[in-house]
Short mmCIF file of C-alpha atoms in Angstrom, two decimals:
data_model
loop_
_atom_site.label_atom_id
_atom_site.label_comp_id
_atom_site.label_asym_id
_atom_site.label_seq_id
_atom_site.Cartn_x
_atom_site.Cartn_y
_atom_site.Cartn_z
CA MET T 1 -0.03 0.01 0.10
CA PHE T 2 2.81 2.43 0.99
CA SER T 3 4.92 2.10 -2.08
CA PRO T 4 8.32 4.20 -2.41
CA ARG T 5 8.30 7.21 -4.42
CA GLN T 6 8.69 6.89 -8.18
CA PRO T 7 9.83 9.21 -10.73
CA TYR T 8 7.16 11.20 -12.59
CA ARG T 9 6.77 12.81 -15.83
CA CYS T 10 7.10 16.56 -15.38
CA LEU T 11 5.45 19.39 -17.39
CA ARG T 12 8.57 20.22 -19.25
CA CYS T 13 8.57 16.87 -20.74
CA ASN T 14 4.95 16.99 -21.66
CA LEU T 15 5.73 20.26 -23.53
CA ARG T 16 8.52 18.57 -25.35
CA ALA T 17 5.97 15.93 -26.32
CA VAL T 18 3.53 18.51 -27.84
CA VAL T 19 6.36 20.03 -29.90
CA ARG T 20 7.89 16.70 -31.16
CA GLY T 21 4.94 14.38 -30.98
CA GLY T 22 5.18 10.66 -30.42
CA GLN T 23 5.93 8.92 -27.10
CA ARG T 24 6.61 11.31 -24.14
CA SER T 25 9.81 10.95 -22.15
CA ILE T 26 10.18 10.41 -18.47
CA HIS T 27 11.69 13.12 -16.30
CA THR T 28 13.06 11.53 -12.95
CA SER T 29 13.62 14.99 -11.31
CA THR T 30 10.96 16.47 -8.92
CA ARG T 31 11.79 19.83 -10.15
CA LEU T 32 8.21 20.62 -11.22
CA GLN T 33 8.50 24.23 -10.14
CA ALA T 34 11.81 24.89 -11.98
CA GLU T 35 10.97 23.22 -15.27
CA ALA T 36 7.54 24.39 -15.88
CA THR T 37 7.20 27.25 -18.15
CA ARG T 38 6.78 30.44 -16.22
CA PRO T 39 5.17 33.56 -17.70
CA THR T 40 6.38 36.98 -16.41
CA THR T 41 3.13 37.45 -14.63
CA ALA T 42 3.67 34.36 -12.64
CA PRO T 43 4.05 34.93 -8.79
CA ARG T 44 7.56 36.02 -7.73
CA ARG T 45 9.10 33.20 -5.48
CA THR T 46 10.93 33.58 -2.36
CA ILE T 47 12.81 30.25 -1.35
CA ASP T 48 14.64 30.61 1.97
CA ASN T 49 18.04 29.58 0.23
CA LYS T 50 19.95 30.82 3.33
CA HIS T 51 18.01 28.36 5.64
CA ILE T 52 19.21 25.62 3.30
CA ARG T 53 22.90 26.84 2.97
CA GLN T 54 23.23 27.17 6.71
CA ASN T 55 21.40 23.72 7.45
CA ALA T 56 22.60 21.79 4.63
CA ALA T 57 22.93 18.55 6.82
CA LEU T 58 19.44 18.86 8.06
CA HIS T 59 17.78 19.23 4.60
CA GLU T 60 20.12 16.29 3.14
CA GLN T 61 18.67 14.00 5.96
CA ASN T 62 15.12 15.33 5.45
CA CYS T 63 15.39 14.35 1.70
CA LEU T 64 16.68 10.75 2.44
CA GLU T 65 14.03 10.27 5.01
CA ARG T 66 11.32 11.19 2.47
CA ASN T 67 12.93 9.11 -0.07
CA TYR T 68 13.91 11.94 -2.21
CA LYS T 69 17.54 10.64 -3.08
CA ALA T 70 18.36 12.75 -5.97
CA GLN T 71 17.54 15.90 -3.99
CA SER T 72 19.53 14.89 -1.00
CA THR T 73 22.46 16.10 -2.89
CA TYR T 74 21.18 19.45 -3.52
CA PRO T 75 22.03 21.21 -0.26
CA ALA T 76 25.70 20.39 -0.74
CA ARG T 77 25.53 21.39 -4.40
CA ILE T 78 23.89 24.71 -3.34
CA ASN T 79 26.73 25.48 -1.01
CA GLN T 80 29.18 24.57 -3.73
CA LEU T 81 27.39 27.06 -6.14
CA PHE T 82 27.28 29.75 -3.43
CA GLU T 83 31.09 29.53 -3.02
CA GLU T 84 31.50 29.75 -6.92
CA TRP T 85 29.17 32.72 -6.93
CA HIS T 86 31.24 34.47 -3.98
CA LYS T 87 34.40 33.81 -6.12
CA HIS T 88 32.92 35.73 -9.11
CA GLN T 89 31.57 38.39 -6.69
CA ARG T 90 35.09 38.95 -5.43
CA GLU T 91 36.71 38.90 -8.89
CA ALA T 92 33.92 41.28 -10.21
CA TRP T 93 34.56 43.66 -7.31
CA GLY T 94 38.11 44.14 -8.31
CA LEU T 95 37.24 44.83 -11.90
CA ARG T 96 34.61 47.19 -10.91
CA GLU T 97 37.18 48.99 -8.62
CA ARG T 98 39.42 49.50 -11.47
CA ASN T 99 36.53 50.56 -13.87
CA ASN T 100 35.47 53.32 -11.36
CA ARG T 101 38.97 54.58 -11.28
CA LEU T 102 39.11 54.65 -14.96
CA LYS T 103 36.02 56.59 -15.18
CA LEU T 104 37.10 59.15 -12.53
CA GLN T 105 40.33 59.67 -14.55
CA LEU T 106 38.29 60.13 -17.72
CA ALA T 107 35.82 62.66 -16.15
CA ASN T 108 38.24 65.21 -14.54
CA ARG T 109 41.73 63.83 -14.27
CA THR T 110 41.18 63.60 -10.50
CA THR T 111 43.77 63.49 -7.71
CA PHE T 112 43.66 60.13 -6.19
CA ARG T 113 44.07 59.41 -2.40
CA ASP T 114 46.81 57.10 -3.18
CA GLU T 115 48.32 59.40 -5.78
CA ASP T 116 51.76 57.96 -5.18
CA SER T 117 50.69 54.45 -5.67
CA GLU T 118 51.93 52.72 -8.80
CA GLU T 119 48.20 52.31 -10.14
CA ALA T 120 47.54 55.92 -9.82
CA GLN T 121 50.64 56.97 -11.60
CA GLY T 122 49.87 54.47 -14.40
CA LEU T 123 46.33 55.94 -14.81
CA LYS T 124 47.84 59.39 -15.21
CA ASN T 125 50.27 58.37 -17.72
CA MET T 126 47.47 56.80 -19.92
CA THR T 127 45.83 58.63 -22.77
CA LYS T 128 42.23 59.10 -23.24
CA ASP T 129 42.03 56.37 -26.01
CA GLU T 130 43.85 53.93 -23.74
CA LEU T 131 41.42 54.70 -20.62
CA LEU T 132 38.53 54.07 -23.05
CA GLU T 133 39.77 50.84 -24.50
CA GLU T 134 40.61 49.48 -21.03
CA ALA T 135 37.06 50.45 -19.85
CA ARG T 136 35.55 48.69 -22.72
CA LEU T 137 37.50 45.56 -21.95
CA LEU T 138 36.45 45.72 -18.22
CA LYS T 139 33.04 46.21 -19.23
CA SER T 140 33.02 43.12 -21.33
CA LYS T 141 34.66 41.02 -18.43
CA ILE T 142 32.30 42.25 -15.93
CA SER T 143 29.44 41.38 -18.23
CA VAL T 144 30.71 37.83 -18.72
CA ILE T 145 30.95 37.45 -14.81
CA GLU T 146 27.46 38.88 -14.28
CA GLU T 147 26.11 36.21 -16.67
CA LYS T 148 27.91 33.51 -14.58
CA GLU T 149 26.70 34.94 -11.37
CA SER T 150 23.06 34.98 -12.79
CA ALA T 151 23.24 31.41 -14.12
CA ILE T 152 24.54 30.31 -10.80
CA MET T 153 21.68 31.91 -8.86
CA THR T 154 19.24 30.40 -11.16
CA GLU T 155 20.49 26.91 -10.65
CA ILE T 156 20.56 27.70 -6.84
CA ASP T 157 16.89 28.89 -7.05
CA GLN T 158 15.83 25.81 -9.09
CA LEU T 159 17.60 23.26 -6.82
CA SER T 160 16.13 25.14 -3.71
CA GLU T 161 12.60 24.81 -5.15
CA SER T 162 13.08 21.14 -5.71
CA ILE T 163 13.93 20.43 -2.10
CA PRO T 164 10.76 19.27 -0.07
CA ASN T 165 9.50 20.91 3.19
CA LEU T 166 10.90 20.05 6.34
CA THR T 167 9.18 17.09 8.07
CA SER T 168 7.49 17.65 11.38
CA ASP T 169 8.44 15.85 14.53
CA GLU T 170 4.84 14.35 14.68
CA THR T 171 5.63 12.46 11.58
CA PRO T 172 6.94 8.81 11.88
CA ARG T 173 10.15 8.39 9.86
CA GLY T 174 10.27 5.54 7.36
CA ASP T 175 7.41 3.92 5.19
CA GLU T 176 5.10 2.63 7.92
CA PRO T 177 1.94 4.92 9.27
CA THR T 178 1.08 4.99 12.80
CA VAL T 179 -2.57 4.23 13.75
CA VAL T 180 -3.67 7.04 15.99
CA GLY T 181 -7.52 6.11 16.32
CA TYR T 182 -10.63 4.43 14.96
CA ILE T 183 -14.12 5.60 13.93
CA ASN T 184 -17.14 3.45 14.46
CA ASP T 185 -17.00 -0.30 15.11
CA HIS T 186 -15.89 -2.78 12.60
CA PRO T 187 -18.85 -4.40 10.75
CA GLU T 188 -17.25 -7.91 10.91
CA PRO T 189 -14.84 -8.07 13.88
CA ASN T 190 -14.67 -11.81 13.61
CA PRO T 191 -14.89 -12.75 10.09
CA SER T 192 -14.16 -16.36 10.68
CA SER T 193 -17.45 -16.91 12.54
CA SER T 194 -19.56 -14.49 10.41
CA ASP T 195 -21.75 -15.71 7.61
CA ARG T 196 -22.44 -12.15 6.12
CA VAL T 197 -22.17 -11.89 2.46
CA TRP T 198 -20.24 -9.01 1.17
CA ARG T 199 -20.30 -7.63 -2.42
CA SER T 200 -18.04 -5.11 -4.21
CA HIS T 201 -19.54 -2.03 -5.18
CA VAL T 202 -19.09 -2.88 -8.80
CA HIS T 203 -21.50 -5.79 -8.22
CA ILE T 204 -23.96 -3.87 -6.26
CA GLY T 205 -23.84 -1.02 -8.64
CA SER T 206 -24.71 -3.39 -11.63
CA GLU T 207 -27.46 -5.15 -9.63
CA LEU T 208 -29.11 -1.91 -8.71
CA ASN T 209 -28.52 -0.14 -11.96
CA LEU T 210 -26.25 2.53 -10.35
CA LEU T 211 -22.87 2.45 -12.13
CA ASP T 212 -22.19 2.17 -15.77
CA PHE T 213 -18.49 1.51 -16.58
CA GLY T 214 -18.97 0.38 -19.99
CA GLY T 215 -20.68 3.49 -21.17
CA GLY T 216 -17.68 5.45 -19.61
CA THR T 217 -15.22 3.54 -21.38
CA ARG T 218 -17.07 3.83 -24.76
CA THR T 219 -17.32 7.54 -24.19
CA THR T 220 -13.95 8.53 -22.94
CA GLY T 221 -11.95 5.45 -22.01
CA TRP T 222 -10.91 3.36 -19.03
CA GLY T 223 -10.97 5.10 -15.75
CA TRP T 224 -14.32 6.85 -16.52
CA TYR T 225 -17.77 6.09 -15.55
CA PHE T 226 -21.35 7.05 -15.27
CA LEU T 227 -23.25 7.44 -12.00
CA LEU T 228 -26.89 6.39 -12.48
CA ASN T 229 -30.19 6.98 -10.71
CA GLU T 230 -29.76 6.92 -6.88
CA ALA T 231 -26.00 6.96 -7.29
CA ALA T 232 -26.14 10.20 -9.19
CA GLN T 233 -28.45 11.52 -6.46
CA LEU T 234 -26.23 10.04 -3.66
CA GLU T 235 -23.36 12.10 -5.13
CA GLN T 236 -25.32 15.44 -4.70
CA ALA T 237 -26.34 14.29 -1.12
CA LEU T 238 -22.86 13.67 -0.10
CA ILE T 239 -21.56 17.00 -1.31
CA GLN T 240 -24.37 18.89 0.23
CA TYR T 241 -23.94 17.23 3.54
CA ALA T 242 -20.07 17.62 3.49
CA LEU T 243 -20.73 21.32 2.64
CA SER T 244 -23.22 21.62 5.68
CA ILE T 245 -20.76 20.32 8.01
CA ALA T 246 -17.88 22.70 7.05
CA ARG T 247 -20.43 25.62 6.84
CA LYS T 248 -21.65 25.25 10.33
CA ARG T 249 -18.04 25.43 11.53
CA GLY T 250 -17.64 28.66 9.94
CA TRP T 251 -16.01 27.75 6.61
CA GLY T 252 -16.79 29.93 3.55
CA MET T 253 -17.95 28.32 0.45
CA VAL T 254 -16.14 28.86 -2.87
CA SER T 255 -16.72 27.35 -6.27
CA PRO T 256 -13.29 27.26 -7.82
CA PRO T 257 -12.32 26.79 -11.52
CA SER T 258 -10.98 23.28 -12.42
CA MET T 259 -8.31 24.68 -14.96
CA VAL T 260 -5.33 26.35 -13.55
CA TYR T 261 -1.83 27.80 -14.86
CA SER T 262 0.52 25.03 -14.72
CA HIS T 263 3.14 27.15 -12.62
CA ILE T 264 0.19 27.70 -10.08
CA ALA T 265 -0.03 23.94 -9.75
CA SER T 266 3.87 23.47 -9.45
CA ALA T 267 3.78 26.11 -6.83
CA CYS T 268 1.67 24.20 -4.77
CA GLY T 269 4.10 21.25 -4.66
CA PHE T 270 1.49 19.14 -6.79
CA GLN T 271 3.81 16.44 -8.08
CA PRO T 272 1.55 13.53 -8.00
CA ARG T 273 2.83 10.09 -9.57
CA ASP T 274 1.58 6.46 -9.30
CA GLN T 275 3.33 3.31 -8.62
CA ASN T 276 4.26 3.19 -12.25
CA GLY T 277 5.99 6.48 -12.37
CA GLU T 278 3.09 7.90 -14.68
CA SER T 279 2.19 11.52 -14.53
CA GLN T 280 -1.28 12.41 -13.15
CA ILE T 281 -1.60 15.79 -14.49
CA TYR T 282 -3.64 16.51 -17.54
CA ASN T 283 -2.03 19.38 -19.46
CA ILE T 284 -4.01 21.28 -22.02
CA GLN T 285 -2.21 21.14 -25.31
CA GLN T 286 -1.28 24.47 -26.85
CA SER T 287 -1.10 25.44 -30.46
CA ALA T 288 2.35 25.97 -32.07
CA SER T 289 1.87 29.61 -32.03
CA ASP T 290 1.02 29.79 -28.18
CA ILE T 291 3.87 27.74 -26.97
CA GLY T 292 6.20 29.95 -25.16
CA ARG T 293 4.04 32.82 -25.72
CA LYS T 294 1.04 31.97 -23.57
CA PRO T 295 1.12 30.25 -20.02
CA GLU T 296 0.43 26.48 -20.02
CA LEU T 297 -2.75 25.41 -18.44
CA SER T 298 -3.59 22.09 -16.62
CA LEU T 299 -6.54 20.38 -15.16
CA ALA T 300 -6.48 20.73 -11.34
CA GLY T 301 -5.93 17.44 -9.53
CA THR T 302 -7.64 18.79 -6.36
CA ALA T 303 -9.39 22.19 -5.54
CA GLU T 304 -6.36 22.62 -3.34
CA ILE T 305 -4.55 24.12 -6.35
CA PRO T 306 -7.03 26.93 -7.29
CA LEU T 307 -7.87 27.58 -3.77
CA ALA T 308 -4.31 28.34 -2.81
CA GLY T 309 -3.70 30.27 -6.23
CA MET T 310 -6.52 32.60 -5.48
CA ASN T 311 -4.48 34.59 -3.11
CA ALA T 312 -1.21 34.40 -5.41
CA ASN T 313 0.44 37.86 -5.18
CA ALA T 314 -1.93 38.92 -2.43
CA LEU T 315 -1.31 40.78 0.93
CA LEU T 316 -3.66 39.24 3.58
CA GLU T 317 -4.65 41.24 6.69
CA GLU T 318 -3.53 39.56 10.14
CA SER T 319 -7.14 40.21 11.50
CA ASP T 320 -8.46 37.91 8.60
CA LEU T 321 -6.63 34.86 9.46
CA PRO T 322 -7.30 32.07 9.80
CA LEU T 323 -8.99 32.41 6.27
CA LYS T 324 -10.85 29.03 5.73
CA HIS T 325 -12.46 28.21 2.48
CA VAL T 326 -14.31 24.88 1.43
CA GLY T 327 -14.91 24.39 -2.23
CA VAL T 328 -16.40 21.76 -4.53
CA SER T 329 -14.98 20.80 -7.77
CA ARG T 330 -14.21 18.14 -10.26
CA SER T 331 -10.81 16.85 -9.98
CA TYR T 332 -8.64 15.15 -12.57
CA ARG T 333 -6.00 12.67 -12.49
CA ALA T 334 -4.36 11.55 -15.76
CA GLU T 335 -3.01 8.17 -14.45
CA ALA T 336 -5.60 6.08 -12.46
CA GLY T 337 -2.99 3.34 -11.67
CA ALA T 338 -2.39 -0.27 -12.82
CA ARG T 339 -5.51 -2.07 -13.35
CA GLY T 340 -6.43 -4.48 -10.82
CA VAL T 341 -8.29 -4.98 -7.37
CA ASP T 342 -6.55 -1.59 -6.17
CA THR T 343 -8.12 0.11 -9.09
CA LYS T 344 -11.32 -1.62 -9.98
CA GLY T 345 -14.54 0.04 -10.13
CA LEU T 346 -14.52 3.72 -8.42
CA TYR T 347 -11.60 3.43 -6.11
CA ARG T 348 -9.24 4.97 -8.59
CA VAL T 349 -10.60 7.01 -11.53
CA HIS T 350 -9.47 9.88 -13.70
CA GLU T 351 -12.27 12.27 -12.73
CA PHE T 352 -14.30 12.81 -9.79
CA THR T 353 -15.95 15.24 -7.49
CA LYS T 354 -14.35 16.42 -4.31
CA VAL T 355 -15.22 18.85 -1.38
CA GLU T 356 -11.84 20.37 -0.39
CA MET T 357 -10.98 22.59 2.70
CA PHE T 358 -8.17 25.06 2.50
CA ALA T 359 -6.86 27.62 4.92
CA TRP T 360 -4.42 30.33 5.55
CA THR T 361 -3.08 30.77 9.08
CA LEU T 362 -0.70 32.87 11.03
CA PRO T 363 2.84 31.74 10.46
CA GLU T 364 2.90 29.64 13.71
CA SER T 365 2.71 26.05 14.50
CA SER T 366 0.18 26.45 17.00
CA ALA T 367 -2.23 28.47 14.71
CA SER T 368 -1.84 25.89 11.83
CA THR T 369 -2.17 23.00 14.20
CA GLU T 370 -5.57 24.24 15.26
CA VAL T 371 -6.78 24.39 11.91
CA PHE T 372 -5.29 21.05 11.13
CA ASN T 373 -7.17 19.56 14.05
CA GLU T 374 -10.38 21.13 12.97
CA MET T 375 -10.19 19.75 9.69
CA LEU T 376 -9.47 16.39 11.09
CA SER T 377 -12.57 16.78 13.22
CA ILE T 378 -14.69 17.63 10.33
CA GLN T 379 -13.67 14.58 8.47
CA THR T 380 -14.25 12.37 11.48
CA GLU T 381 -17.69 13.80 11.87
CA ILE T 382 -18.70 13.22 8.40
CA LEU T 383 -17.35 9.63 8.15
CA GLN T 384 -18.70 8.82 11.68
CA SER T 385 -22.39 9.93 10.64
CA LEU T 386 -21.99 7.94 7.43
CA ASP T 387 -21.71 4.95 9.60
CA LEU T 388 -18.37 3.94 8.01
CA HIS T 389 -15.61 1.98 9.89
CA CYS T 390 -12.39 3.88 9.65
CA ARG T 391 -8.88 4.20 11.02
CA ILE T 392 -6.95 7.40 11.43
CA LEU T 393 -3.33 7.32 10.42
CA GLU T 394 -0.30 9.60 10.98
CA MET T 395 1.38 9.27 7.71
CA PRO T 396 5.11 8.44 7.54
CA SER T 397 7.90 10.69 6.09
CA THR T 398 8.07 8.68 2.66
CA ASP T 399 4.25 9.38 2.04
CA LEU T 400 4.49 13.07 2.38
CA GLY T 401 4.24 15.30 -0.66
CA ALA T 402 6.69 18.04 -1.42
CA SER T 403 4.86 20.63 0.30
CA ALA T 404 3.50 18.82 3.40
CA THR T 405 5.35 18.95 6.64
CA ARG T 406 2.71 16.72 8.33
CA LYS T 407 -0.14 14.55 6.95
CA ARG T 408 -2.95 12.31 8.44
CA ASP T 409 -5.06 10.00 6.46
CA ILE T 410 -8.39 8.35 7.22
CA GLU T 411 -8.93 5.11 5.57
CA ALA T 412 -12.42 3.27 5.45
CA PHE T 413 -13.17 -0.26 5.55
CA PHE T 414 -14.03 -1.61 2.14
CA PRO T 415 -15.21 -5.27 2.22
CA SER T 416 -14.15 -5.85 -1.55
CA ARG T 417 -10.45 -4.95 -0.56
CA ARG T 418 -10.36 -7.51 2.41
CA LYS T 419 -7.72 -9.36 0.55
CA LYS T 420 -5.68 -6.19 0.04
CA ASP T 421 -4.46 -4.22 2.95
CA ASN T 422 -7.24 -5.97 5.05
CA GLY T 423 -9.89 -3.96 3.46
CA TRP T 424 -8.52 -0.59 4.14
CA GLY T 425 -8.61 2.20 1.50
CA GLU T 426 -7.79 6.00 1.88
CA VAL T 427 -10.81 8.22 1.69
CA THR T 428 -9.54 11.58 3.32
CA SER T 429 -6.35 13.23 4.10
CA VAL T 430 -5.25 16.43 5.89
CA SER T 431 -1.87 18.28 5.43
CA THR T 432 -0.10 21.23 6.86
CA CYS T 433 2.43 22.84 4.75
CA THR T 434 3.92 25.74 6.69
CA ASP T 435 5.04 28.42 4.45
CA TYR T 436 6.00 26.11 1.47
CA GLN T 437 3.11 27.13 -0.80
CA THR T 438 2.82 30.89 -0.12
CA ARG T 439 6.58 31.40 -0.66
CA ARG T 440 6.10 30.04 -4.07
CA LEU T 441 2.77 31.79 -4.63
CA ASN T 442 4.02 35.26 -3.04
CA THR T 443 0.99 35.21 -0.74
CA ARG T 444 1.99 37.41 2.24
CA VAL T 445 0.28 38.58 5.47
CA ASP T 446 0.80 42.03 7.07
CA LEU T 447 1.46 41.41 10.64
CA ARG T 448 0.89 44.99 11.82
CA SER T 449 1.06 43.95 15.51
CA GLN T 450 4.76 43.01 14.75
CA GLY T 451 5.42 45.66 12.09
CA ILE T 452 6.47 42.95 9.37
CA LYS T 453 5.07 41.38 6.17
CA THR T 454 5.87 37.61 5.99
CA PHE T 455 4.39 34.38 4.59
CA PRO T 456 1.20 32.73 6.08
CA TYR T 457 1.03 29.01 6.64
CA THR T 458 -1.51 26.85 4.74
CA VAL T 459 -3.36 23.61 5.64
CA ASN T 460 -5.49 21.45 3.23
CA GLY T 461 -7.71 18.62 3.51
CA THR T 462 -10.29 16.50 2.05
CA ALA T 463 -13.86 17.08 3.45
CA LEU T 464 -15.14 14.15 1.14
CA ALA T 465 -14.11 12.49 -2.20
CA VAL T 466 -17.31 11.29 -3.69
CA PRO T 467 -16.48 8.21 -5.53
CA ARG T 468 -14.53 6.19 -2.72
CA VAL T 469 -17.00 7.29 0.06
CA LEU T 470 -20.04 6.35 -2.26
CA ALA T 471 -18.36 2.88 -3.00
CA ALA T 472 -17.97 2.38 0.88
CA ILE T 473 -21.59 3.17 1.35
CA LEU T 474 -22.73 0.73 -1.29
CA GLU T 475 -20.33 -2.03 0.16
CA ASN T 476 -20.84 -1.51 3.86
CA GLY T 477 -24.75 -0.78 3.57
CA TRP T 478 -25.55 -4.06 1.38
CA ASP T 479 -28.18 -6.39 2.56
CA GLU T 480 -27.72 -9.66 0.64
CA ASP T 481 -31.12 -10.99 1.82
CA ARG T 482 -32.98 -7.87 0.72
CA LEU T 483 -30.85 -7.05 -2.14
CA GLU T 484 -30.68 -3.41 -1.14
CA VAL T 485 -28.45 -0.70 0.38
CA LYS T 486 -29.15 1.20 3.50
CA ILE T 487 -28.68 4.94 3.01
CA PRO T 488 -27.23 6.75 6.01
CA GLU T 489 -29.73 8.63 7.82
CA VAL T 490 -27.82 11.88 7.64
CA LEU T 491 -28.19 11.74 3.67
CA TRP T 492 -32.16 11.30 3.94
CA PRO T 493 -32.92 15.09 3.58
CA TRP T 494 -31.06 15.18 0.18
CA MET T 495 -32.35 11.96 -1.10
CA ASP T 496 -36.12 12.94 -1.01
CA GLY T 497 -36.53 10.79 2.10
CA LEU T 498 -35.01 7.55 0.45
CA LYS T 499 -33.89 5.19 3.20
CA VAL T 500 -32.72 2.24 0.98
CA ILE T 501 -31.72 1.72 -2.61
CA SER T 502 -33.48 -1.36 -3.82
CA PRO T 503 -33.91 -3.08 -7.32
CA ASN T 504 -36.17 -1.19 -9.87
CA GLY T 505 -36.02 1.90 -7.63
CA LYS T 506 -38.54 0.60 -5.15
CA GLY T 507 -36.60 2.06 -2.12
CA ARG T 508 -38.17 2.65 1.17
CA ARG T 509 -38.76 6.23 2.10
CA SER T 510 -38.38 7.84 5.42
CA ARG T 511 -42.26 8.65 5.50
CA ASP T 512 -42.85 4.95 4.69
#
């Protein structure tokens, strides 16, 4: 379940594929931020290179703990490049000093403080043409050095952007998560003595005319699907219920776009890849005339990306934090995974509806942790009221994305997955990202109480991902004797009072 990190296909390689055509290449670097084409209007990035230089060993160890082996060499390389930059600075300083003396001599044949020095005497003995020629040569040498300095700083910035966030102390090191709690009782605590018949949601969806995977394949391809009848209604019920829980906690609703600039996605640290190293980003193909002229666009894999981007280049007020948004969007993942038990049915799909929470907090661990815990509480309330048996996991360092310093997942019990991972499957996650995203999106906060402007922290979490939760409800609510599915009571108001889903749409309603 917790597979090691694999290389992924970056946006630059996808761009090459558009230009060349044919098979796209695989790019094993996680330099999504550095490689993506950035327009001049993109947010100005402010990476803390100084912290990386001064704590190179810490960042190297952090990369190794996250299984970012290539990136573990970057801190040392950054320090090496910084020394080269300093060398060029010293060299340029001497040339600039000489150039300034030439200019002074040309301007007014001034008297130097070190008039008796050999250099001063030499300048006085030079003709105007000789002074101009040397100044021209010096300008050329300085220009070459400045180009080298610029190239070095660009490489330093690219390497720094590729280094993941530092990992929190709460995160287990390694590749094994820590179980920190459970939600609801297990529906089959003693399977050996149980005669309950379990069905997969694929079987149930076929029996009750709820899911059409064949139509999705014919229309769009493998990994797409149609929700039919009560399943389509159940999707809307789940969305409205999740929104109602978040809204009563004071979260403001947002309806975000599903298409974003690729540089916004990369700034969020969105670097998804599956166990086969396949990119999970859908890039919008550009016409030949637009390549390099217009910003690249991508379909968002989660509403986290547009929600984070809505405050790019913005200055937030201290009094407005924490600023908490909840949004519903369609989410797109280009690679749904290798076909098999893990991906059959609704568990891994290319397009799905998700209710996402996103917040900006004061740049303090206590402030972000408070919102982190609130998100987890919302997730727990939703899943508990849906009668799903779940476990809460503190995720290990190798499972963290580049932006996250800490992450907790909630996994629900899927009877159809009992032979894989003992039935557990992820349904929500919550991550805190410190200032990783805001530094790359140039989102700042005016801390008037301290008289400074700095970068706020961000926290994101899934309130509800429809396909997996819908699949879990079908499987856990299945009654083999009645051939029907029990609908969680909290969803009845959005199901026209329907209490169960039965064959031929003859479900019982709450008023029956």
